[in-house]
């Protein structure tokens, strides 16, 4: 059974180690197709929340539900199939470009690989590689630019067609033209999915349905960009620099 992408946190407390609570009383409601952005300074707990959405760790108190079902009751393989992840630095392995994309869905056909690459805006640069989709990537994709690696990561996530997506946006700068290409691929990937994004780009934050501002493991503000600007709180401070 695939989840639809309704994700709820109720009063979640969590710590990596006994006696040190890292998330305090976190509440979160994501409806299918919504974009939720996490912002906040380093160590605030952004990555930790996404770790819990993935069920990488058990929570100490509270509830996490997918479509109303307790996350602990969902079969591991169902959870894995429901979640796509695009991290700042995607791991590419030694193998062909097609194999690296197919990693997101091992039984994908060549047509599916190409379709995912097109959605991700990766098809263009792949066509220009000496062997196209059969070009071998070595040493963690070292022969590709950072932007190209990101496009492959988007293709890899797209091919699995997950209802829920976790994105950790890259902080490092790529040139504006590449960024526009990556952004367009990312926008297409996000379309119709519930997306949790650790947001660094202002464009992403502004366009999210809900922005959650974290500070020392607590959600101190949440709302749309306009709501939070009007509140003139922490988000307003971050935004106006
Ligand atoms: P940045 O990625 O730096 O922007 O921070 P973040 O908001 O993602 O913070 P994160 O969720 O990684 O960390 C929240 C708190 O949990 C911090 O106090 C970290 O030191 C702590 N923490 C994060 N990961 C681990 C871990 O694997 N083990 C332990 N023991 N603590 C961790
Ligand atoms: Mg982090």
Short mmCIF file of N, CA, C and O and ligand atoms in Angstrom, two decimals, residues 42-43 45-48 88 168 198 200, ligand 2:
data_model
loop_
_atom_site.label_atom_id
_atom_site.label_comp_id
_atom_site.label_asym_id
_atom_site.label_seq_id
_atom_site.Cartn_x
_atom_site.Cartn_y
_atom_site.Cartn_z
N UNK A 42 22.20 26.68 12.20
CA UNK A 42 22.85 25.37 12.28
C UNK A 42 22.62 24.74 13.66
O UNK A 42 22.64 25.43 14.67
N UNK A 43 22.31 23.43 13.65
CA UNK A 43 22.04 22.73 14.89
C UNK A 43 20.61 22.89 15.41
O UNK A 43 20.26 22.34 16.45
N UNK A 45 17.86 21.64 14.23
CA UNK A 45 17.11 20.39 14.19
C UNK A 45 16.45 20.07 12.86
O UNK A 45 15.64 19.14 12.77
N UNK A 46 16.83 20.79 11.80
CA UNK A 46 16.20 20.60 10.48
C UNK A 46 16.44 19.19 9.95
O UNK A 46 15.50 18.48 9.56
N UNK A 47 17.69 18.78 9.92
CA UNK A 47 18.01 17.44 9.41
C UNK A 47 17.39 16.38 10.32
O UNK A 47 16.91 15.35 9.85
N UNK A 48 17.37 16.65 11.60
CA UNK A 48 16.79 15.68 12.54
C UNK A 48 15.31 15.41 12.22
O UNK A 48 14.89 14.25 12.23
N UNK A 88 22.04 17.13 -0.45
CA UNK A 88 22.99 18.14 -0.94
C UNK A 88 24.04 17.51 -1.85
O UNK A 88 24.36 18.03 -2.89
N UNK A 168 17.23 18.31 0.61
CA UNK A 168 18.18 19.11 1.36
C UNK A 168 18.89 19.96 0.31
O UNK A 168 19.75 19.46 -0.41
N UNK A 198 14.68 21.28 3.33
CA UNK A 198 15.60 22.07 4.14
C UNK A 198 16.09 23.15 3.19
O UNK A 198 16.87 22.89 2.28
N UNK A 200 17.49 26.55 1.54
CA UNK A 200 18.53 27.56 1.59
C UNK A 200 18.25 28.67 0.58
O UNK A 200 18.65 29.80 0.78
MG1 LIG B 2 21.26 19.71 8.63
#
